[in-house]
Amino acid sequence: MTWRGIIFDLDGVLCFTDQYHYQAWKELAGREGIYFDETVNNRLRGISRMDSLKIILERAGKSYTEGEKASLAEWKNRRYRELLGKMTEEDLPEEVRETLDGLRTKGYKLAVGSSSKNAKFILSRIGLADYFDAVSDGTDIARSKPDPEVFLKAAGRLGLEPSECLVVEDALAGIEAAAAGGFGSAGIGEAAGHPQVTCPLKSIRDLLRML
Ligand code: BG6
Ligand code: MG
């Protein structure tokens, strides 16, 4: 297949914000007396903030009103953004920078497709604010991954069909979203083992060898 566009997930692919999500959710769960660990955290990868909260509250001993849930999500996001404030251009891994530059030199159009409403903030922290040809994120969509909406928006902004784009993902929900939208997918980490993945990757650098 000849791809013309590459759509990158952000968290876990271009940079590593997992520790900050983990810390903020863990503090929130602690305040509410809810059990939370890495296994629960792994289930939150790729899905929206409110869907993540729903999973965390599965272990709560009481039920929460919609208003309470909204304030919990807001508290988590405030704490998460405080932690994101520590990120700098140094948090853009060298292999990511080299891969992006290499793909651009080869003539691919490059986009971001992220469920996060903080995507533009994170991109600016790591020095990629103006790098991509298109950015589609949590502020653009009504349905989060595994729905393909965020990738369809990114492809549309690149002026390409889904079948012309390869999605790069670390989340199982992201590979599912790519398949549902008619995109090819390249999977990193646990996403490399998803049965619907088109190309499993060991590292993001494999893209340069492959494309
Ligand atoms: C995704 C993360 O990129 O963004 C998820 O993998 C997160 O873990 C989601 O829940 C939404 O993030 P935010 O920044 O809008 O709370
Ligand atoms: Mg991700």
PDB file of C-alpha atoms in Angstrom, residues 3 8 21 26 60 67 70 82 89 91 95 97 105 111 118 128 132 143 147-148 153 163 168 181 185 188 196 211:
ATOM      1  CA  TRP A   3       0.413   5.879   1.994  1.00  0.00           C
ATOM      2  CA  PHE A   8       0.104  10.092  14.787  1.00  0.00           C
ATOM      3  CA  HIS A  21      -2.167  10.927  33.715  1.00  0.00           C
ATOM      4  CA  LYS A  26      -4.065   8.281  41.391  1.00  0.00           C
ATOM      5  CA  ALA A  60     -16.138   3.444  44.031  1.00  0.00           C
ATOM      6  CA  GLY A  67     -22.294  17.303  38.457  1.00  0.00           C
ATOM      7  CA  ALA A  70     -17.837  16.832  36.077  1.00  0.00           C
ATOM      8  CA  GLU A  82       0.011  21.405  36.349  1.00  0.00           C
ATOM      9  CA  GLU A  89      11.321  20.366  24.345  1.00  0.00           C
ATOM     10  CA  ASP A  91      10.615  15.581  26.406  1.00  0.00           C
ATOM     11  CA  GLU A  95      13.867   9.063  17.754  1.00  0.00           C
ATOM     12  CA  ARG A  97      12.077  13.993  16.035  1.00  0.00           C
ATOM     13  CA  THR A 105      11.652  14.689   3.800  1.00  0.00           C
ATOM     14  CA  ALA A 111      -1.006  14.904  11.217  1.00  0.00           C
ATOM     15  CA  ASN A 118      -4.829  19.039  25.984  1.00  0.00           C
ATOM     16  CA  LEU A 128       5.778  20.849  17.960  1.00  0.00           C
ATOM     17  CA  PHE A 132       2.037  19.287  11.649  1.00  0.00           C
ATOM     18  CA  ARG A 143     -17.075  10.466  20.013  1.00  0.00           C
ATOM     19  CA  ASP A 147     -14.773   5.628  17.199  1.00  0.00           C
ATOM     20  CA  PRO A 148     -12.790   6.737  14.117  1.00  0.00           C
ATOM     21  CA  LYS A 153     -11.212  14.677  10.822  1.00  0.00           C
ATOM     22  CA  SER A 163      -7.291   4.467   2.705  1.00  0.00           C
ATOM     23  CA  VAL A 168       0.340   5.270  14.341  1.00  0.00           C
ATOM     24  CA  GLY A 181     -12.444   4.189   9.729  1.00  0.00           C
ATOM     25  CA  SER A 185      -2.436   1.162  11.276  1.00  0.00           C
ATOM     26  CA  ILE A 188       3.602   0.330  19.098  1.00  0.00           C
ATOM     27  CA  GLN A 196      -6.456  -5.695  13.449  1.00  0.00           C
ATOM     28  CA  LEU A 211       7.961   3.685   4.350  1.00  0.00           C
TER      29      LEU A 211
END
